[in-house]
PDB file of C-alpha atoms and ligand atoms in Angstrom:
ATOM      1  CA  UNK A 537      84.401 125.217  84.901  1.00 83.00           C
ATOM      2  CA  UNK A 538      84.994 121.741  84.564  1.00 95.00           C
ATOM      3  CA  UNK A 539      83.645 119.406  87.586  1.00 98.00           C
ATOM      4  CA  UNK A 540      84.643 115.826  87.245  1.00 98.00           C
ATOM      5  CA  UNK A 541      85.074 112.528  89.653  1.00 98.00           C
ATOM      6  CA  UNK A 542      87.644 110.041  90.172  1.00 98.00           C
ATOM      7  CA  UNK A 543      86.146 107.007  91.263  1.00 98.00           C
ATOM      8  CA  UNK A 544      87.796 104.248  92.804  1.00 96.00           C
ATOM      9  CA  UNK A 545      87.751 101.062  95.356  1.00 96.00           C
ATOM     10  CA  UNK A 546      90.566 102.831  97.221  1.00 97.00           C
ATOM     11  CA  UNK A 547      90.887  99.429  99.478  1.00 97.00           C
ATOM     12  CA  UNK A 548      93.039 101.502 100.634  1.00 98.00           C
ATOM     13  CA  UNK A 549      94.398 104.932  99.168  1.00 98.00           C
ATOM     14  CA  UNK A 550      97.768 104.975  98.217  1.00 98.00           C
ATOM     15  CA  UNK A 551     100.548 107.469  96.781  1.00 98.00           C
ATOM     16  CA  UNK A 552      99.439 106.636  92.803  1.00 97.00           C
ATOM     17  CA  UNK A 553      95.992 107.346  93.948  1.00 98.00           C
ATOM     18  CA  UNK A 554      96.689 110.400  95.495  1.00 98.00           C
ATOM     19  CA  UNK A 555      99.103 111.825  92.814  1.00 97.00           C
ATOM     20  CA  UNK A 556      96.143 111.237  90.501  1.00 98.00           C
ATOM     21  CA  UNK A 557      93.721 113.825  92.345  1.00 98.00           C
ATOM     22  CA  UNK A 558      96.121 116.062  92.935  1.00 98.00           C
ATOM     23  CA  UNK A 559      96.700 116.052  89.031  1.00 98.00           C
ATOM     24  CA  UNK A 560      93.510 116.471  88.996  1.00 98.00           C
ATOM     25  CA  UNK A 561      92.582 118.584  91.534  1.00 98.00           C
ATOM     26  CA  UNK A 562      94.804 121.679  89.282  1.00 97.00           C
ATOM     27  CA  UNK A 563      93.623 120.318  86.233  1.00 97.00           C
ATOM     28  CA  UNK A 564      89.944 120.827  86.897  1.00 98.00           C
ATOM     29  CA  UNK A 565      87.927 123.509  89.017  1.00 98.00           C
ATOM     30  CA  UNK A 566      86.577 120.616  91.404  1.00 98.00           C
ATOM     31  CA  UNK A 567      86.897 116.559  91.926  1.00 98.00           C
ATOM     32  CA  UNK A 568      84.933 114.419  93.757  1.00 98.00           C
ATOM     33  CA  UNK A 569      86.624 111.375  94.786  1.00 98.00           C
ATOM     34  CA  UNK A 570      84.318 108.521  94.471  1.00 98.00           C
ATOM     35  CA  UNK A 571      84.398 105.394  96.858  1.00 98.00           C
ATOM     36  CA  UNK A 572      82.875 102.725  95.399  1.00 96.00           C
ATOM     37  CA  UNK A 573      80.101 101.192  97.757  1.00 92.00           C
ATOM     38  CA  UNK A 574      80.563  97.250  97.496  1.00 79.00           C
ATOM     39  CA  UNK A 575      82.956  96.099  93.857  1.00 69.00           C
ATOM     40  CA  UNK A 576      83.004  92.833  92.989  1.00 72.00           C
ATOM     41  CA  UNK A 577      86.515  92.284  94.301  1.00 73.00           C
ATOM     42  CA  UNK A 578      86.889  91.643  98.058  1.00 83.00           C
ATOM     43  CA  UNK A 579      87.012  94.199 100.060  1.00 93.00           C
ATOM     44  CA  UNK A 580      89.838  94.891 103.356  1.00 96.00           C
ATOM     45  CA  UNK A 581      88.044  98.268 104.851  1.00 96.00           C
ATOM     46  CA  UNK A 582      84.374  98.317 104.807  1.00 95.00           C
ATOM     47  CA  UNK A 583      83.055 101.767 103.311  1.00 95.00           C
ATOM     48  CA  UNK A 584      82.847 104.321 106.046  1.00 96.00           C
ATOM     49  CA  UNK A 585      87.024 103.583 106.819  1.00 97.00           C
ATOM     50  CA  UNK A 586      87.965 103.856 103.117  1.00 97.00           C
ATOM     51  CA  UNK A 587      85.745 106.917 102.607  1.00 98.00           C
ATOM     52  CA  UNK A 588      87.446 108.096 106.347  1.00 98.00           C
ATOM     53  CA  UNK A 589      90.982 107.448 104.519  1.00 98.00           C
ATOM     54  CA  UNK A 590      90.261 109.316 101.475  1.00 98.00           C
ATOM     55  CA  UNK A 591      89.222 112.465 102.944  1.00 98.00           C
ATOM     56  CA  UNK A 592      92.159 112.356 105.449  1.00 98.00           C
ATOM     57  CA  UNK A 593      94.206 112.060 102.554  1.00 98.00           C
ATOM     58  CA  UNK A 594      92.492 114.943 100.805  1.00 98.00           C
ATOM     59  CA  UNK A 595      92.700 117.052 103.653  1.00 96.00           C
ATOM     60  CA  UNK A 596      94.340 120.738 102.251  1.00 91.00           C
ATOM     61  CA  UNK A 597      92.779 120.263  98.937  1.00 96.00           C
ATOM     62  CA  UNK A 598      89.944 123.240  98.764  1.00 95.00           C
ATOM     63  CA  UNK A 599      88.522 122.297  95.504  1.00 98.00           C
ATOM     64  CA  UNK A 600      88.663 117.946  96.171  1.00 98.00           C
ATOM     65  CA  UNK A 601      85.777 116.543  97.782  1.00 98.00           C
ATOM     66  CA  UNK A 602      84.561 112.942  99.162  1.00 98.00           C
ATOM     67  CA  UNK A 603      81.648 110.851  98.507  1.00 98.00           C
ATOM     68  CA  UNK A 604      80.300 107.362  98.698  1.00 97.00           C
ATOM     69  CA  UNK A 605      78.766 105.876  95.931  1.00 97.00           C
ATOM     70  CA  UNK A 606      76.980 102.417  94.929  1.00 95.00           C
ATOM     71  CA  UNK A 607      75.070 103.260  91.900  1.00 95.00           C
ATOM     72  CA  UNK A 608      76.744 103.330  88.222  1.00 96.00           C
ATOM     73  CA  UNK A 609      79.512 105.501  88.011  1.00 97.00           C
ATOM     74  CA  UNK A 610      78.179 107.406  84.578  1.00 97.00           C
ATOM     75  CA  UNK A 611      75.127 107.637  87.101  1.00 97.00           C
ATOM     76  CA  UNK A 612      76.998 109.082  90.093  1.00 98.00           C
ATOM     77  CA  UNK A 613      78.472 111.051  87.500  1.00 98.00           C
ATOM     78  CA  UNK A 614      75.300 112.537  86.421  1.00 97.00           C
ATOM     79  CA  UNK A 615      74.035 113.040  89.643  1.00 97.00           C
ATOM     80  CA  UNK A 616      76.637 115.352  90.957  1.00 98.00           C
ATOM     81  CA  UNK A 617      76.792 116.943  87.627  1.00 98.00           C
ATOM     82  CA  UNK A 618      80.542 116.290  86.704  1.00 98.00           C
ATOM     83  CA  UNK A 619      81.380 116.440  83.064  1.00 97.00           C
ATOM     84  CA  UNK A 620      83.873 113.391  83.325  1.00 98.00           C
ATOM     85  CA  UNK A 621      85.377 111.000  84.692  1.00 98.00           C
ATOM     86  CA  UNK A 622      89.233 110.844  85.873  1.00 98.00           C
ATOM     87  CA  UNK A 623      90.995 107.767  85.766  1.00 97.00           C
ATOM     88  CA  UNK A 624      94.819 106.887  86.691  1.00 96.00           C
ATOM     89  CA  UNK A 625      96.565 104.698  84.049  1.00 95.00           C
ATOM     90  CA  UNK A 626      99.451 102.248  85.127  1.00 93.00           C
ATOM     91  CA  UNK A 627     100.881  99.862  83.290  1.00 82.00           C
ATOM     92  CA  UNK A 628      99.788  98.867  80.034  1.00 78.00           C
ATOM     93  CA  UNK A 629      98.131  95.955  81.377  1.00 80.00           C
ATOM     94  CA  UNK A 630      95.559  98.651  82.645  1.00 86.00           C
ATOM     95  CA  UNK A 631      95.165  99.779  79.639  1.00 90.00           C
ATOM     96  CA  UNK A 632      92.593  97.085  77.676  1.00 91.00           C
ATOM     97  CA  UNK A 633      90.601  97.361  81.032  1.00 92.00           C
ATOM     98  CA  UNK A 634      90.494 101.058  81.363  1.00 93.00           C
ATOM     99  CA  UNK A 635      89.289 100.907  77.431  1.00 93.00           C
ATOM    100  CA  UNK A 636      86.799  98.577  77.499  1.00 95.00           C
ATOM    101  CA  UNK A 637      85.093 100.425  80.878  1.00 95.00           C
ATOM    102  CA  UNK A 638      85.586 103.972  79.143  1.00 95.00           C
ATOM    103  CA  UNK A 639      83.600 102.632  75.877  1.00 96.00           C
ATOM    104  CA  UNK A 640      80.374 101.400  77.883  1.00 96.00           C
ATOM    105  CA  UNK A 641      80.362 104.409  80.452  1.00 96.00           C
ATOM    106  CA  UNK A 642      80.242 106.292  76.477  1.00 94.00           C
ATOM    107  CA  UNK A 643      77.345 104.124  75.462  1.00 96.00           C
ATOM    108  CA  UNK A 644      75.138 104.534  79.184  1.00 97.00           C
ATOM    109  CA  UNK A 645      75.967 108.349  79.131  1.00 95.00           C
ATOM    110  CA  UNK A 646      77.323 109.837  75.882  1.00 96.00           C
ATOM    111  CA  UNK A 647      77.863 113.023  77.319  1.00 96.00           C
ATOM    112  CA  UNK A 648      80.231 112.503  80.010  1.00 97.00           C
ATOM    113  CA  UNK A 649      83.653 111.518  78.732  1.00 96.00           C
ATOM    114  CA  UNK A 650      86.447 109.704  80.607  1.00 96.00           C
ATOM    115  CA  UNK A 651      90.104 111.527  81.131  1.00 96.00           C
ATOM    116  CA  UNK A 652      93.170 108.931  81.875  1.00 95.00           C
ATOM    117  CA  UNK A 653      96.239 110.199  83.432  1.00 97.00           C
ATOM    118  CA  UNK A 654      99.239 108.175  83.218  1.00 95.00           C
ATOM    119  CA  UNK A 655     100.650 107.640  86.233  1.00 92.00           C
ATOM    120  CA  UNK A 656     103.808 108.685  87.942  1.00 93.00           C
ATOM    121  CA  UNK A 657     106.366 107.205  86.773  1.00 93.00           C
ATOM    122  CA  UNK A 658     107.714 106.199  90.483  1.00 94.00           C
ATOM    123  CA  UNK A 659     104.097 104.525  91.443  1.00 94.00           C
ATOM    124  CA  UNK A 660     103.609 102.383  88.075  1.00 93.00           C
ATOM    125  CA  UNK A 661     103.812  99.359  90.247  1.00 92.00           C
ATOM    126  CA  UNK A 662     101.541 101.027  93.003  1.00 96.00           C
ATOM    127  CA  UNK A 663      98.122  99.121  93.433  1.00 95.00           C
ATOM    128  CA  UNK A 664      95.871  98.533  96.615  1.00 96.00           C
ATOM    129  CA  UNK A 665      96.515  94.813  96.634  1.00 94.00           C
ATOM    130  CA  UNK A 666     100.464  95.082  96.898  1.00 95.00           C
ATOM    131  CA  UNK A 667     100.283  97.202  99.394  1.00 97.00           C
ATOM    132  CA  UNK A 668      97.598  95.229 101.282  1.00 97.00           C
ATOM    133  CA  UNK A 669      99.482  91.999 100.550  1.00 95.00           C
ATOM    134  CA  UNK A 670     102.948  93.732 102.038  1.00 96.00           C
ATOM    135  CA  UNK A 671     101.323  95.068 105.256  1.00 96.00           C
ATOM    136  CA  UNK A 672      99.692  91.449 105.772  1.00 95.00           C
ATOM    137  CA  UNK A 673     102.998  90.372 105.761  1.00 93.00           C
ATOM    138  CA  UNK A 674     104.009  92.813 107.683  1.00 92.00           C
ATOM    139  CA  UNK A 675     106.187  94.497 105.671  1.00 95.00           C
ATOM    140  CA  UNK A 676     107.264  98.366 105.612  1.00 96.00           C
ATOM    141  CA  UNK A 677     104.493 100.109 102.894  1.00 97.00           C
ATOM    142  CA  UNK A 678     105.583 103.676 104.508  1.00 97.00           C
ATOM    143  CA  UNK A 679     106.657 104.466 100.779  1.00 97.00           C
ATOM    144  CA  UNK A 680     103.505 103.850  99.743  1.00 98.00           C
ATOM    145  CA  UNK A 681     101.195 104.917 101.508  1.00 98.00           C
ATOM    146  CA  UNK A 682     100.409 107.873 104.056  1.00 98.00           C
ATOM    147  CA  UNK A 683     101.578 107.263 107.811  1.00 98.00           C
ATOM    148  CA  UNK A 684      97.710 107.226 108.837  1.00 98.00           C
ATOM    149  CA  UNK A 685      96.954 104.244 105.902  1.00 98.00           C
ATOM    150  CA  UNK A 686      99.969 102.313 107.354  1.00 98.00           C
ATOM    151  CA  UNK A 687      97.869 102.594 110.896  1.00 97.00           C
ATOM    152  CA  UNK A 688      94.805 101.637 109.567  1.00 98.00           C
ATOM    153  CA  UNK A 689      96.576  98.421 107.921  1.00 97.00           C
ATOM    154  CA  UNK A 690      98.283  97.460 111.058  1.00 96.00           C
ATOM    155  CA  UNK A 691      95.327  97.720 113.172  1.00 95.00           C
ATOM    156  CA  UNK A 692      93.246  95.873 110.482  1.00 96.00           C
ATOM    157  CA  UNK A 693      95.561  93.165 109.984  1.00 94.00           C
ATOM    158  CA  UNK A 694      95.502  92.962 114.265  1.00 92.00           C
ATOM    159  CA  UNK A 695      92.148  92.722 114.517  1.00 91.00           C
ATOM    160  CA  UNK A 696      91.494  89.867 111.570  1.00 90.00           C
ATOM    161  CA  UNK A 697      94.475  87.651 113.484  1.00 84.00           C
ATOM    162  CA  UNK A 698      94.835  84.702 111.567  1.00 69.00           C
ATOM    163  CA  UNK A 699      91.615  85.342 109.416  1.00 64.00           C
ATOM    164  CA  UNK A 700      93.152  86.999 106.053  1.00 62.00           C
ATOM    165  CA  UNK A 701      91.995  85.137 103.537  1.00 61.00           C
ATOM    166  CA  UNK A 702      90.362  88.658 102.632  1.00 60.00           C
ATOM    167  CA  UNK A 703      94.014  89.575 101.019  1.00 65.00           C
ATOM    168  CA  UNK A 704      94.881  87.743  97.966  1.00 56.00           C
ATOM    169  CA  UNK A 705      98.120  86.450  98.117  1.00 57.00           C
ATOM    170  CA  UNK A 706     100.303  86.805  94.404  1.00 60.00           C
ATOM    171  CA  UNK A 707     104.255  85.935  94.916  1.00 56.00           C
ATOM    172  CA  UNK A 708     105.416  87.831  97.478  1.00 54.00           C
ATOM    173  CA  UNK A 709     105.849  85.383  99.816  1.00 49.00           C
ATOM    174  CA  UNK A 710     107.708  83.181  97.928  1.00 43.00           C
TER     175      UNK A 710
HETATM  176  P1  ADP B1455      89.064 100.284  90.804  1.00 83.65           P
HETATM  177  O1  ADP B1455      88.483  99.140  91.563  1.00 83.65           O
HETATM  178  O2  ADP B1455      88.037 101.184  90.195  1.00 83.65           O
HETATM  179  O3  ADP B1455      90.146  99.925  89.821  1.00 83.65           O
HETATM  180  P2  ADP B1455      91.180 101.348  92.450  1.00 83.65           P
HETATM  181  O4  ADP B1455      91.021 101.898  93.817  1.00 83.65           O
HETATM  182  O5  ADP B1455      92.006 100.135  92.288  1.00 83.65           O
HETATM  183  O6  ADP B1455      89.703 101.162  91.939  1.00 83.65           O
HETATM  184  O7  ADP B1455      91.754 102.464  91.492  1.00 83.65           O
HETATM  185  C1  ADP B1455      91.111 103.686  91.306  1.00 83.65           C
HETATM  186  C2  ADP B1455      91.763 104.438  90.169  1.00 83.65           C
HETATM  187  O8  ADP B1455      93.106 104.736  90.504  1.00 83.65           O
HETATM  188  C3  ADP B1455      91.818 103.622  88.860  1.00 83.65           C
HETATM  189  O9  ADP B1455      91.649 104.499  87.793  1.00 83.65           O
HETATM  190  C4  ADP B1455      93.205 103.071  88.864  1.00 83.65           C
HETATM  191  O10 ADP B1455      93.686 102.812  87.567  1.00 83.65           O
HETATM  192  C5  ADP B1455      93.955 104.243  89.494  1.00 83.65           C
HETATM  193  N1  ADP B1455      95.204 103.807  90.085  1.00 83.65           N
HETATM  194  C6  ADP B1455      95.423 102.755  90.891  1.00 83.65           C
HETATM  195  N2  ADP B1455      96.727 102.650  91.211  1.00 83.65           N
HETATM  196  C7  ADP B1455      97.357 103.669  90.575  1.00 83.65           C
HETATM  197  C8  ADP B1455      98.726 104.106  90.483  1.00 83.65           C
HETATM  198  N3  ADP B1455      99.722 103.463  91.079  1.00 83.65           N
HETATM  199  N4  ADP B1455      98.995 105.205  89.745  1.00 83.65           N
HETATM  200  C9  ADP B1455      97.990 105.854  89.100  1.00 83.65           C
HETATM  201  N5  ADP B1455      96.698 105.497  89.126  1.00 83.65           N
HETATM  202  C10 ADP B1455      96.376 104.420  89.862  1.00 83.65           C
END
């Protein structure tokens, strides 16, 4: 019986992230999905709409549940009593990242280990802020993400008007 979390911005959920706990969800007898409280990066959805987003998304999934977190993930970890922690791997660019996080989460809690899946190979270019920076744009992200996301974004992107200096820009305008 093997409990672990998959933690995550999720700013928002997208296919790649979903793919991941469903991976998971058969690997291991129960996931929590873990929505990270505050990052460092900028957020787009404040907490309670991410967390909102997730669990529609996990919605059919008996043994996947959802939970906000703003402690340290080994912490979290330890507090819900999951044996590791589930992360999705991309490119290899995510790679050197994913590495250095997975050896200090080893050094604060020794005994719970981190599991990388590789992604999909049709979502390797999947990430929150290309999705973000398409629907700010006002582009079609209906491949990416689920019809209820592609609400949210819209409605975000409404209500923020000209005020989206919350979404990165990278070349996608050009
Ligand atoms: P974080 O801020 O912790 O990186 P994200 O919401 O960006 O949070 O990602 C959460 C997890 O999902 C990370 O392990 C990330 O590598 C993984 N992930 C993101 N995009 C994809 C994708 N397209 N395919 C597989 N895993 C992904």
């Amino acid at each position: 019986m093997t409990k672990v979390i998959f933690p995550g911005s999720f700013d928002p959920i997208h296919f790649g992230h979903i793919d991941i706990a469903q991976r998971a969800s058969r690997l291991f007898s129960e996931v929590v999905v873990a929505v990270y409280d505050k990052p460092i990066k900028t957020l787009l959805f404040l907490p309670e709409e991410r967390i909102a987003l997730v669990k529609e998304a996990m919605n059919g999934l008996p043994n996947v549940s959802v939970m906000g977190y703003r402690e340290l993930t080994v912490s979290f970890a330890r507090k819900v009593g999951a044996q590791a922690i589930v992360r999705g791997l991309r490119v290899f660019s995510d790679f050197e990242y994913e590495f250095r996080m997975a050896l200090a989460n080893k050094r604060l809690e020794p005994d719970i280990d981190v599991i990388a899946l590789i992604t999909d190979e049709q979502h390797t270019f999947l990430s929150s802020s290309t999705v973000k920076e398409i629907a700010a744009l006002d582009g079609d992200v209906s491949s990416m993400v689920p019809d209820f996301v592609q609400r949210a974004l819209q409605a975000k992107f409404k209500d923020l008007g000209d005020n989206q200096t919350v979404v990165p820009t990278s070349s996608l305008k050009d």
